Amino acid sequence: MLATRPATDTIAVTRTFDGIEEAAHRVIKQIGGMAAVLQGAKVAILKPNFVAGRSAETGSTTSFTLLKAVAEEVQDCGAEPVLCEMPGTEFDREATYTILGVEQFCEANGIRILRIDPEGDELDWVELRPAGAKKLRRFSIPRILNEACLINLPVLKTHVVSTMTLSMKNPMGILPRPDRRLMHTLGIDQCIVDMNRGIRPDLTIVDGSVGQDGEGPLYGDRADLQVLIAGRDSLAVDLVCCQVVGIKPQDIPHLKLALEQLGKPSWRTCEFIQHMEVIKKFRLPVQKPLYRFIFWMMYPLDYPYSWIAERGKHFCTLLYSTGLVGTRPQIKEESCTRCGICVEACPLPDVIDLKSLKVNYFTCQRCLLCYDACPENAIRVKGYSGARS
């Protein structure tokens, strides 16, 4: 399906029944082709959603197959695809890359990885001051974006803090951690709108091949949507995504604000949305005021913590590494046979000690591969609603 005006409000929707790669090439052609997106740029920044080390099969992260197809389109136009993404602040970038296999994938497909300083080194970053911003009045983006185009590749999924995480929220992953901390401190919903006044991707393709509803963005329910949604206008793309999963945009706080402050999409786009069918009715996460308050408190508290901590260390990282909060695996001694399959399944060293049957939460990245692999169901997961008892 295609909104037929070949301009910035063009929206294309295609199913992935014949494969994600084929669908990706098709949807790029439908929105006008990669050459029209690049407009002579020699570098294309690919911004997936690699929030943590959870595979695309869970609906948590962007499919490698989609990334591969987009990179091929960029290369066919004589430009270089460059991956730029940082996980959530509580997760380690290199560990996340290791769990997902990002290094091997990028090397096999000719994609350069841009490792910018996550703490905001001036050599890597340039400041933006978007006009009309209400809270996030200044923030930094990778300096390379002055010369490159930006291709946004989010996942169609829910989010326990922002309700949904789609096109408009996904660029947070290329902001330095101090700015992301500021967004959470000032109010994530308004700051997402402000961020989109300064960051306008040249192309967005939402990966709905496998999405996630319920308690996303990591531990919700897998949703086999088998759809890709592409366009140039992030808000318009997100409105289509909402229609596909039967959600009212007004129920997503940052989309409600965006419609009020950025203006409604063209009448062609609105008409297109009205004719879209719901593929799967999503269940939004249950809003828990106490959880939201505690989650929010981590970010103001990070300011004094960062004054005394080593550079790059953050309060939320410390809090999660204690094993007292968050989603974390625990070994049931009465069920464990010490077969070692959990250790083999874990891509990281020094996480599981078979002698003490303890999980080291300072090194554990909560990918839950040990939980999935255990043949004895000897691993429980605290803070995971979908876990076995």
Short mmCIF file of C-alpha atoms in Angstrom, two decimals:
data_model
loop_
_atom_site.label_atom_id
_atom_site.label_comp_id
_atom_site.label_asym_id
_atom_site.label_seq_id
_atom_site.Cartn_x
_atom_site.Cartn_y
_atom_site.Cartn_z
CA MET A 1 0.00 0.00 0.00
CA LEU A 2 1.17 3.51 -0.79
CA ALA A 3 0.11 7.08 -0.16
CA THR A 4 0.54 8.16 -3.76
CA ARG A 5 2.03 11.65 -3.48
CA PRO A 6 5.79 11.26 -4.20
CA ALA A 7 6.94 13.89 -1.72
CA THR A 8 7.87 14.23 1.94
CA ASP A 9 4.43 13.05 3.06
CA THR A 10 4.65 9.79 1.11
CA ILE A 11 3.97 6.74 3.27
CA ALA A 12 4.54 3.19 2.06
CA VAL A 13 3.38 0.03 3.82
CA THR A 14 4.32 -3.47 2.71
CA ARG A 15 4.05 -6.93 4.22
CA THR A 16 7.08 -9.17 4.69
CA PHE A 17 5.47 -12.45 3.62
CA ASP A 18 8.11 -12.88 0.88
CA GLY A 19 10.96 -12.03 3.24
CA ILE A 20 12.16 -8.91 5.05
CA GLU A 21 14.93 -8.18 2.55
CA GLU A 22 12.62 -8.29 -0.46
CA ALA A 23 10.05 -6.17 1.36
CA ALA A 24 12.68 -3.60 2.32
CA HIS A 25 13.84 -3.13 -1.27
CA ARG A 26 10.22 -2.84 -2.33
CA VAL A 27 9.25 -0.24 0.27
CA ILE A 28 12.30 1.89 -0.54
CA LYS A 29 11.32 1.87 -4.19
CA GLN A 30 7.77 2.84 -3.26
CA ILE A 31 8.85 5.98 -1.42
CA GLY A 32 10.94 7.16 -4.38
CA GLY A 33 14.17 5.17 -4.20
CA MET A 34 17.36 5.52 -2.18
CA ALA A 35 18.95 8.01 -4.59
CA ALA A 36 16.14 10.46 -3.82
CA VAL A 37 16.79 9.97 -0.11
CA LEU A 38 20.55 10.46 -0.30
CA GLN A 39 20.45 13.42 -2.69
CA GLY A 40 24.15 13.09 -3.38
CA ALA A 41 25.28 12.43 0.22
CA LYS A 42 28.28 10.14 0.41
CA VAL A 43 27.48 8.79 3.88
CA ALA A 44 24.23 7.41 5.27
CA ILE A 45 23.91 6.99 9.03
CA LEU A 46 21.85 3.90 9.81
CA LYS A 47 20.12 4.30 13.18
CA PRO A 48 18.58 0.98 14.31
CA ASN A 49 17.08 0.22 17.70
CA PHE A 50 19.68 -1.79 19.62
CA VAL A 51 18.47 -0.74 23.06
CA ALA A 52 19.90 -3.91 24.65
CA GLY A 53 21.13 -7.39 23.84
CA ARG A 54 17.74 -8.87 22.96
CA SER A 55 17.41 -10.36 19.48
CA ALA A 56 15.08 -9.17 16.72
CA GLU A 57 13.14 -12.44 17.12
CA THR A 58 11.88 -11.12 20.46
CA GLY A 59 10.62 -7.89 18.89
CA SER A 60 13.14 -5.86 20.91
CA THR A 61 15.68 -4.84 18.26
CA THR A 62 15.89 -4.00 14.57
CA SER A 63 16.25 -6.93 12.20
CA PHE A 64 19.70 -7.45 10.70
CA THR A 65 17.97 -8.43 7.47
CA LEU A 66 16.38 -4.98 7.21
CA LEU A 67 19.73 -3.34 7.96
CA LYS A 68 21.40 -5.44 5.27
CA ALA A 69 18.84 -4.44 2.63
CA VAL A 70 19.11 -0.74 3.49
CA ALA A 71 22.92 -0.91 3.43
CA GLU A 72 22.78 -2.54 -0.02
CA GLU A 73 20.55 0.26 -1.30
CA VAL A 74 22.98 2.86 0.05
CA GLN A 75 25.98 1.09 -1.48
CA ASP A 76 24.26 0.76 -4.84
CA CYS A 77 24.03 4.57 -4.87
CA GLY A 78 27.78 4.88 -4.28
CA ALA A 79 27.47 5.97 -0.65
CA GLU A 80 28.80 4.43 2.55
CA PRO A 81 26.46 2.97 5.18
CA VAL A 82 27.55 3.78 8.74
CA LEU A 83 25.88 2.29 11.81
CA CYS A 84 25.48 4.63 14.77
CA GLU A 85 23.64 3.41 17.85
CA MET A 86 24.02 3.34 21.60
CA PRO A 87 21.94 1.13 23.90
CA GLY A 88 20.03 2.33 26.94
CA THR A 89 22.16 4.00 29.59
CA GLU A 90 21.93 0.97 31.90
CA PHE A 91 23.50 -1.25 29.23
CA ASP A 92 27.08 -1.43 27.98
CA ARG A 93 27.55 -0.69 24.29
CA GLU A 94 30.29 -3.21 23.61
CA ALA A 95 28.53 -5.95 25.55
CA THR A 96 25.32 -5.24 23.65
CA TYR A 97 27.18 -5.41 20.35
CA THR A 98 28.74 -8.72 21.41
CA ILE A 99 25.42 -10.30 22.40
CA LEU A 100 23.73 -9.23 19.15
CA GLY A 101 26.73 -10.02 16.91
CA VAL A 102 26.88 -6.48 15.52
CA GLU A 103 30.62 -6.57 14.72
CA GLN A 104 30.39 -9.73 12.64
CA PHE A 105 27.26 -8.56 10.85
CA CYS A 106 28.69 -5.17 9.92
CA GLU A 107 31.99 -6.65 8.75
CA ALA A 108 30.18 -9.17 6.53
CA ASN A 109 28.01 -6.46 4.96
CA GLY A 110 30.43 -3.58 4.49
CA ILE A 111 28.90 -1.37 7.17
CA ARG A 112 31.21 0.90 9.16
CA ILE A 113 30.48 1.21 12.88
CA LEU A 114 30.70 4.74 14.27
CA ARG A 115 31.79 4.60 17.90
CA ILE A 116 31.25 8.13 19.11
CA ASP A 117 31.97 9.10 22.70
CA PRO A 118 28.71 8.44 24.57
CA GLU A 119 29.51 11.11 27.16
CA GLY A 120 29.55 14.00 24.68
CA ASP A 121 33.18 14.68 23.69
CA GLU A 122 33.18 17.91 21.64
CA LEU A 123 35.22 16.24 18.88
CA ASP A 124 32.30 13.91 18.08
CA TRP A 125 29.34 16.17 18.69
CA VAL A 126 27.75 19.42 17.51
CA GLU A 127 25.10 21.35 19.44
CA LEU A 128 21.60 22.03 18.15
CA ARG A 129 19.19 24.68 19.46
CA PRO A 130 15.89 23.92 17.71
CA ALA A 131 13.48 26.81 17.30
CA GLY A 132 10.22 26.40 19.19
CA ALA A 133 11.53 23.85 21.69
CA LYS A 134 9.78 24.06 25.06
CA LYS A 135 12.04 22.00 27.35
CA LEU A 136 14.91 20.44 25.41
CA ARG A 137 16.24 23.75 24.12
CA ARG A 138 19.73 22.49 23.33
CA PHE A 139 21.22 19.07 22.71
CA SER A 140 24.01 17.49 20.71
CA ILE A 141 24.01 15.24 17.67
CA PRO A 142 26.89 13.40 15.98
CA ARG A 143 29.00 15.88 14.03
CA ILE A 144 28.97 13.54 11.03
CA LEU A 145 25.28 14.36 10.49
CA ASN A 146 26.33 17.76 9.12
CA GLU A 147 27.37 15.91 5.97
CA ALA A 148 25.48 12.61 6.09
CA CYS A 149 21.85 11.71 5.68
CA LEU A 150 20.03 9.91 8.49
CA ILE A 151 18.07 6.70 7.96
CA ASN A 152 15.94 5.88 10.99
CA LEU A 153 15.19 2.16 11.56
CA PRO A 154 13.07 1.75 14.70
CA VAL A 155 10.98 -1.22 15.83
CA LEU A 156 7.21 -1.16 16.19
CA LYS A 157 6.83 -1.82 19.90
CA THR A 158 5.46 -0.60 23.20
CA HIS A 159 7.44 1.08 25.95
CA VAL A 160 6.73 1.04 29.68
CA VAL A 161 7.83 4.68 30.03
CA SER A 162 6.83 6.40 26.76
CA THR A 163 3.91 3.99 26.02
CA MET A 164 5.15 3.40 22.44
CA THR A 165 8.61 3.74 20.90
CA LEU A 166 8.47 4.36 17.15
CA SER A 167 10.00 6.83 14.70
CA MET A 168 9.97 9.96 16.84
CA LYS A 169 11.61 8.39 19.90
CA ASN A 170 14.23 6.27 18.15
CA PRO A 171 16.76 9.11 17.47
CA MET A 172 17.38 9.32 21.23
CA GLY A 173 19.88 6.52 20.66
CA ILE A 174 22.28 8.85 18.85
CA LEU A 175 22.23 11.53 21.54
CA PRO A 176 25.01 11.60 24.17
CA ARG A 177 24.05 10.19 27.53
CA PRO A 178 24.00 13.56 29.34
CA ASP A 179 21.32 14.76 26.89
CA ARG A 180 19.32 11.58 27.27
CA ARG A 181 19.51 12.05 31.04
CA LEU A 182 18.24 15.60 30.57
CA MET A 183 15.31 14.38 28.46
CA HIS A 184 14.18 12.00 31.20
CA THR A 185 14.67 14.64 33.89
CA LEU A 186 12.73 17.40 32.12
CA GLY A 187 9.93 15.11 30.91
CA ILE A 188 10.40 12.52 28.20
CA ASP A 189 7.23 13.24 26.21
CA GLN A 190 7.80 16.95 25.55
CA CYS A 191 11.51 16.36 25.02
CA ILE A 192 10.81 13.81 22.28
CA VAL A 193 8.79 16.47 20.45
CA ASP A 194 11.56 19.04 20.98
CA MET A 195 14.19 16.60 19.73
CA ASN A 196 12.20 16.12 16.53
CA ARG A 197 12.33 19.84 15.87
CA GLY A 198 16.08 19.45 15.46
CA ILE A 199 16.43 15.92 14.08
CA ARG A 200 14.54 15.14 10.88
CA PRO A 201 15.53 11.77 9.39
CA ASP A 202 15.81 11.65 5.62
CA LEU A 203 14.05 8.27 5.67
CA THR A 204 12.33 6.16 8.29
CA ILE A 205 11.53 2.46 7.93
CA VAL A 206 9.75 1.01 10.95
CA ASP A 207 10.55 -2.65 11.43
CA GLY A 208 7.26 -4.36 12.16
CA SER A 209 8.38 -7.75 10.90
CA VAL A 210 8.33 -8.72 14.56
CA GLY A 211 7.11 -6.12 17.02
CA GLN A 212 6.38 -6.19 20.71
CA ASP A 213 3.33 -5.25 22.75
CA GLY A 214 2.53 -5.28 26.42
CA GLU A 215 5.49 -4.49 28.68
CA GLY A 216 7.96 -3.47 25.98
CA PRO A 217 10.51 -2.40 24.87
CA LEU A 218 12.49 -5.48 25.96
CA TYR A 219 10.32 -7.95 27.81
CA GLY A 220 6.90 -7.55 26.25
CA ASP A 221 5.03 -10.06 24.10
CA ARG A 222 6.37 -10.89 20.65
CA ALA A 223 4.02 -9.65 17.91
CA ASP A 224 4.32 -11.22 14.44
CA LEU A 225 3.10 -8.25 12.42
CA GLN A 226 5.06 -8.96 9.21
CA VAL A 227 4.97 -5.36 8.04
CA LEU A 228 7.35 -2.52 7.14
CA ILE A 229 6.22 1.11 7.23
CA ALA A 230 8.31 3.77 5.50
CA GLY A 231 8.20 7.51 4.99
CA ARG A 232 10.02 10.82 5.32
CA ASP A 233 7.83 12.43 8.01
CA SER A 234 8.36 10.78 11.41
CA LEU A 235 5.05 11.88 12.88
CA ALA A 236 3.08 10.68 9.85
CA VAL A 237 4.86 7.33 9.96
CA ASP A 238 4.06 6.94 13.66
CA LEU A 239 0.40 7.71 13.05
CA VAL A 240 0.27 4.90 10.49
CA CYS A 241 2.02 2.59 12.96
CA CYS A 242 -0.65 3.36 15.56
CA GLN A 243 -3.39 2.51 13.08
CA VAL A 244 -1.70 -0.79 12.20
CA VAL A 245 -1.81 -1.88 15.85
CA GLY A 246 -5.16 -0.33 16.73
CA ILE A 247 -3.87 2.39 19.06
CA LYS A 248 -5.20 5.94 19.24
CA PRO A 249 -2.31 8.42 18.82
CA GLN A 250 -3.86 10.56 21.58
CA ASP A 251 -3.12 7.67 23.97
CA ILE A 252 0.61 8.09 23.30
CA PRO A 253 1.66 11.22 25.24
CA HIS A 254 4.44 12.40 22.92
CA LEU A 255 2.32 11.84 19.81
CA LYS A 256 -0.54 13.80 21.36
CA LEU A 257 1.87 16.67 22.02
CA ALA A 258 3.35 16.38 18.53
CA LEU A 259 -0.07 16.69 16.91
CA GLU A 260 -0.76 19.78 18.99
CA GLN A 261 2.61 21.45 18.44
CA LEU A 262 3.96 20.24 15.09
CA GLY A 263 0.67 20.19 13.20
CA LYS A 264 -1.35 17.42 11.67
CA PRO A 265 -0.12 15.57 8.55
CA SER A 266 -1.48 16.30 5.09
CA TRP A 267 -5.03 15.34 4.19
CA ARG A 268 -3.65 12.68 1.85
CA THR A 269 -1.83 11.04 4.73
CA CYS A 270 -4.93 11.29 6.96
CA GLU A 271 -7.03 9.67 4.25
CA PHE A 272 -4.43 6.95 3.83
CA ILE A 273 -4.48 6.22 7.57
CA GLN A 274 -8.26 5.90 7.57
CA HIS A 275 -8.07 3.12 5.00
CA MET A 276 -5.38 1.13 6.86
CA GLU A 277 -6.51 -2.09 8.47
CA VAL A 278 -5.50 -3.16 11.96
CA ILE A 279 -3.07 -6.08 11.77
CA LYS A 280 -2.99 -6.78 15.51
CA LYS A 281 -4.58 -4.88 18.36
CA PHE A 282 -1.76 -3.95 20.73
CA ARG A 283 -2.00 -4.06 24.48
CA LEU A 284 -0.35 -0.97 25.91
CA PRO A 285 1.76 -1.33 29.06
CA VAL A 286 0.02 -0.79 32.36
CA GLN A 287 1.00 2.62 33.69
CA LYS A 288 2.35 2.30 37.22
CA PRO A 289 2.85 5.73 38.82
CA LEU A 290 5.25 4.45 41.48
CA TYR A 291 7.42 2.69 38.89
CA ARG A 292 7.43 5.78 36.67
CA PHE A 293 8.44 7.97 39.63
CA ILE A 294 11.27 5.66 40.68
CA PHE A 295 12.46 5.36 37.08
CA TRP A 296 12.37 9.15 36.71
CA MET A 297 14.26 9.68 39.99
CA MET A 298 17.27 7.79 38.67
CA TYR A 299 18.05 10.61 36.27
CA PRO A 300 18.04 13.65 38.62
CA LEU A 301 20.08 11.56 41.07
CA ASP A 302 22.59 10.88 38.32
CA TYR A 303 23.75 14.51 38.36
CA PRO A 304 25.37 14.43 41.82
CA TYR A 305 26.46 10.83 41.26
CA SER A 306 28.35 11.79 38.08
CA TRP A 307 30.35 14.37 40.01
CA ILE A 308 32.00 11.69 42.12
CA ALA A 309 31.86 8.68 39.77
CA GLU A 310 34.31 7.68 37.07
CA ARG A 311 33.55 9.24 33.69
CA GLY A 312 31.03 7.09 31.84
CA LYS A 313 29.50 5.63 34.98
CA HIS A 314 25.89 6.44 35.75
CA PHE A 315 23.56 6.00 38.70
CA CYS A 316 21.09 3.82 36.80
CA THR A 317 23.94 1.50 35.76
CA LEU A 318 24.98 1.20 39.40
CA LEU A 319 21.41 0.61 40.54
CA TYR A 320 20.71 -2.16 38.03
CA SER A 321 24.08 -3.82 38.68
CA THR A 322 23.17 -4.40 42.33
CA GLY A 323 20.62 -7.03 41.30
CA LEU A 324 18.02 -5.43 43.56
CA VAL A 325 15.90 -3.93 40.78
CA GLY A 326 15.03 -4.52 37.16
CA THR A 327 14.74 -7.70 35.13
CA ARG A 328 17.39 -10.17 36.26
CA PRO A 329 17.89 -13.95 36.09
CA GLN A 330 18.27 -16.05 39.23
CA ILE A 331 19.31 -19.70 39.44
CA LYS A 332 17.09 -22.07 41.44
CA GLU A 333 19.55 -24.27 43.30
CA GLU A 334 17.00 -27.04 43.90
CA SER A 335 16.44 -27.46 40.14
CA CYS A 336 19.93 -26.84 38.75
CA THR A 337 21.99 -29.84 37.58
CA ARG A 338 25.08 -27.69 36.84
CA CYS A 339 25.04 -28.89 33.23
CA GLY A 340 26.68 -25.63 32.10
CA ILE A 341 24.32 -24.96 29.20
CA CYS A 342 23.51 -21.52 30.62
CA VAL A 343 27.21 -20.61 30.67
CA GLU A 344 27.58 -21.76 27.07
CA ALA A 345 24.52 -19.74 26.03
CA CYS A 346 25.80 -16.55 27.62
CA PRO A 347 27.90 -14.53 25.10
CA LEU A 348 29.73 -12.67 27.89
CA PRO A 349 32.43 -13.86 30.29
CA ASP A 350 32.18 -13.98 34.07
CA VAL A 351 28.41 -13.75 34.33
CA ILE A 352 27.33 -17.13 35.75
CA ASP A 353 29.27 -19.00 38.45
CA LEU A 354 28.29 -22.68 38.40
CA LYS A 355 29.96 -23.32 41.75
CA SER A 356 28.02 -20.75 43.71
CA LEU A 357 25.06 -20.68 41.29
CA LYS A 358 25.18 -16.89 41.37
CA VAL A 359 24.70 -14.36 38.57
CA ASN A 360 27.12 -11.44 38.50
CA TYR A 361 24.83 -8.48 37.88
CA PHE A 362 27.76 -6.17 37.26
CA THR A 363 28.51 -8.08 34.05
CA CYS A 364 25.04 -9.48 33.24
CA GLN A 365 23.26 -7.54 30.48
CA ARG A 366 19.88 -9.22 31.05
CA CYS A 367 19.61 -10.71 27.56
CA LEU A 368 17.94 -13.81 29.15
CA LEU A 369 19.68 -16.24 26.78
CA CYS A 370 20.52 -18.37 29.83
CA TYR A 371 16.84 -18.48 30.78
CA ASP A 372 15.83 -19.48 27.25
CA ALA A 373 18.51 -22.19 27.05
CA CYS A 374 18.10 -23.90 30.43
CA PRO A 375 16.71 -27.43 29.85
CA GLU A 376 15.71 -27.83 33.50
CA ASN A 377 13.74 -24.57 33.87
CA ALA A 378 16.17 -23.85 36.69
CA ILE A 379 16.37 -20.11 36.03
CA ARG A 380 13.70 -17.72 37.20
CA VAL A 381 13.60 -14.09 36.10
CA LYS A 382 12.67 -11.35 38.52
CA GLY A 383 10.86 -8.38 37.03
CA TYR A 384 9.76 -10.23 33.86
CA SER A 385 6.02 -10.72 33.53
CA GLY A 386 6.42 -13.30 30.78
CA ALA A 387 8.77 -15.54 32.74
CA ARG A 388 8.09 -19.08 33.89
CA SER A 389 7.46 -19.41 37.60
#
